[in-house]
Amino acid sequence: MSLPTVFTPAAQDSDPAETRDWLDSLSAVLQHGGSERASYLLAQLNARARRAGGVIDFTTTTDYINTIPVDQQAVSPGDPILEKRIRDIIRWNAMAMVVRANRKPGELDGHLASFASSATLYEVGFNHFWRAPSDTHPGDLIFTEGHSSPGIYARSFLEGRFDEAQLDLFRMEVEGNGRGLSSYPHPWLMPDYWQVATVSMGLGPMQAIYQAHFWRYLEQRGLMQASDRKVWAFLGDGELDEPETVGALALAGRERLDNLVFVVNCNLQRLDGPVRGNGKIIQEAESTFRGAGWNVIKLVWGGKWDPLLAQDEDGELRRVMMETVDGEYQSYKTMGGDYTRENFFGKSESTRRLVEGLSDAQIKSLNRGGHDPAKVYAAYHAAVNTKGAPTVILAKTVKGYELGEGLQSQNASHNKKKIDTDTLRNVRDRLSIPIPDDRIEELPYYHPGPESAEVRYLKERRAELGGSLPQRRRRASAQVVAPELPAFDALLQSSGDREISTTMALVRTINILLRDKQVGPRVVPVIADEARTFGMEGLFRQIGIYAPFGQAYTPNDASQLVYYREATDGQVLQEGISEAGGISAWIAAGTSYSVNDVPMLPFFLYYAMFGFQRVGDLAWAAADMRTRGFLVGGTAGRTTINGEGLQHEDGHSHLMSGAIPNVVSYDPTFAYEVAVIVQDGVRRMMQEQEDVYFYLTVMNEAYQHPAMPDGAAQGILRGMYLLAPATAVAADTPRVQLLGAGTILREAIAAADMLGKDFGIAADVWSCPSFSELRRDGFQVERWNRLHPEQPERVPYVTSLLADRPGPVIAATDYVRGVADQIRAFMPAGRRYTVLGTDGFGRSDTRANLRAYFEVDRRWIAYAAIEALVRDGTLSTSAAAKARDLYGIDTDKTEPALG
């Protein structure tokens, strides 16, 4: 049995002369041929060794030093003195915002230390790299780290975009009445300012990747002119633990998204303590990103380290840097220069000698790379000039930088919200803010004046880069007209003997949209590897699957009519088995009207169970960002996807979608309902540019579809309409109202027939495509009545429909009872309301067995109606007994919710 190979450093060099020859040769190549030639030769040597059977150690990390050598650093054209002055003022005002907010009653919270550590990273970008949208450039897109928002507001204050009163409304969005500054980047709350939502952590990085991905898609399809614009994403090193942060790195690498730059603020701390106290987060991140095909720029040390590294001829300083773990580095910043001399430089006699001529104060002042504007500029310059790969900059910083000993590099820095007077005085002096001692306690903001050198410089730099950032476009300049409902006439008619599913009805609806000259090019089908499940494979050949470099192979189904066709201008976004990736691509498309001034109409189709439940945080972010498009939960309902079982059967997504204020949710049963809903969605989102998105659930169960009843369209959109009124009803005939949605509506229709045939009961059948919309209408009316007692009462829509239709009301859906129960409060006075639903864990079985198990089939609906009539005194108890026997109702059956 062979043992695995273990790579260990050689104990000694067995042939130093040969080693010297190789190293001399490499030096000569570097000198005459450059690094690209040297890299090529090393790769060839490595390949030759492997072909010969040699085992070559492989590492994805480099030394713990800056990637860019000093002699290759691009030089900033800026004024370093003025730029430092601006940074100091912004640091002060950002700190003041948070501390002033937390002096008020109510514990507004906020974060001091994050922006303090990243101020230089932002300011270099604002002053030299980030273009605003203008007539000459489409603009860059900046994903701001959520905790750093006070610093962005503080910069806008200097620009004159906010006044002091607004800074004092930080985290006071209600009292601000439209002028408040949101806690984090929230486009919903600040629709002219923030472009993207980056909180919760992890959402920003993933969205940034898919924005860059979608930009290339638009360019390849000729919908947006190619340019040098970039997506910049700022994140903390602790955020690398989030699966969303790293989940799509390989996509960016394999698509060579050189329009994407990540800046990781490596202050080595997360909320509770070190990110990797016993390791090195920068090295770990370097390995992760390089392995995914990214260009990695390590920005570890500031310029004050350059002389020491230049003197490190024996490599001992580099060795000590590599061997020191992050927990130690944090202690050095906390404990001071004498401690660092003894515990860092004292690890080797060689390194100890390097600092013999430095005082403890000078050792303490040795800076990290993320705080050196010259180093940051060089890194950004290299990033924007990188071709063929996305770039990540790993910038080492100090959490709470320049905020005093009690905040800087402390494990508790993240949660610090208040600062005592002595510390304020110390920070003022550090930052040279001209505030007298007698005002320090009131912690005033500082603005040097609109005509000051600092503000003039800041504004000049932004003017040269196109204007202020952040800024958000509310509406697209293009006017896209939605097709009228008659365009979908084929779906409004009966399907005759042909049986189709609502999924197929949706696919036909999308095909109609694709043929529309205005809307068609803007349709973006987004699929998480389930196109064949949803019957959408016809789109592969029809409009193609987007592939940035085309199709480099002949698919094995190329001879078939419907084959897997990839193309550089493909229209389908096939995002693989990743719902998080799919919804991120959908968000990029659905916000394109704002980010790119190119309105698009995305449809993201996925297993309903794997939507809001799995990517709910991104669904809320989409709402926050005013995304426009259709989310489509396929194979929806707990009994419709009959063979998959517990983890695949959605019974609650409508409760989750209904909780998001600007999501319009529907569960249609028939093709005409699908057509009406989609047409209205296109009108509202594309033509009217309303900030909503639609959620549809569609099923894979095939059946015949009737033609749309006259006048039903408005009721479909409002959430309820009379589908099948009882006919020839005598005055003394028992009456019931049956409500249904999705596939279970058909069970209600069948139950109505059973009630009439077996018991002479007249049942009106109502289609309820949206209990969520009915609920919203009801509560809006209820609130209006409460606030206007002197006015005649308004009536909720559902109440008005049922008021003149007597009898108890029975509702049944393929979802948990909470879905239909949303309208209980709006039943007409004195009306009994019984709700049937699929509460409990899913099961794998036939549809008939599942509906019987969950008690939502026609037998259980009919029995519920009879029982309600018995309770109302309309029927005798013998009717219930007869119904139990006739319909095989097992009264001893275990409740499905408990099974």
PDB file of C-alpha atoms in Angstrom, residues 142 149 374 471 482 495 497 534 592 596 626 655 674 686 786 839 843 890:
ATOM      1  CA  ILE A 142     -19.637  50.762  -6.856  1.00  0.00           C
ATOM      2  CA  SER A 149     -21.962  54.086   4.565  1.00  0.00           C
ATOM      3  CA  ALA A 374       0.398  55.853  -3.097  1.00  0.00           C
ATOM      4  CA  GLN A 471     -26.128  58.479  -7.951  1.00  0.00           C
ATOM      5  CA  ALA A 482     -46.150  46.480 -23.821  1.00  0.00           C
ATOM      6  CA  SER A 495     -57.270  24.568 -25.434  1.00  0.00           C
ATOM      7  CA  ASP A 497     -59.078  18.582 -26.166  1.00  0.00           C
ATOM      8  CA  PHE A 534     -40.086  23.325 -17.572  1.00  0.00           C
ATOM      9  CA  SER A 592     -30.444  47.298 -15.971  1.00  0.00           C
ATOM     10  CA  ASN A 596     -27.286  50.844 -17.681  1.00  0.00           C
ATOM     11  CA  ARG A 626     -36.397  48.186  -7.282  1.00  0.00           C
ATOM     12  CA  LEU A 655     -46.453  33.501   2.279  1.00  0.00           C
ATOM     13  CA  VAL A 674     -51.156  33.417 -17.067  1.00  0.00           C
ATOM     14  CA  MET A 686     -41.708  48.106 -18.776  1.00  0.00           C
ATOM     15  CA  ARG A 786     -59.865  53.552  10.545  1.00  0.00           C
ATOM     16  CA  ASP A 839     -49.707  21.928   6.066  1.00  0.00           C
ATOM     17  CA  ARG A 843     -44.511  13.272   0.519  1.00  0.00           C
ATOM     18  CA  ASP A 890     -61.662   8.787   7.648  1.00  0.00           C
TER      19      ASP A 890
END
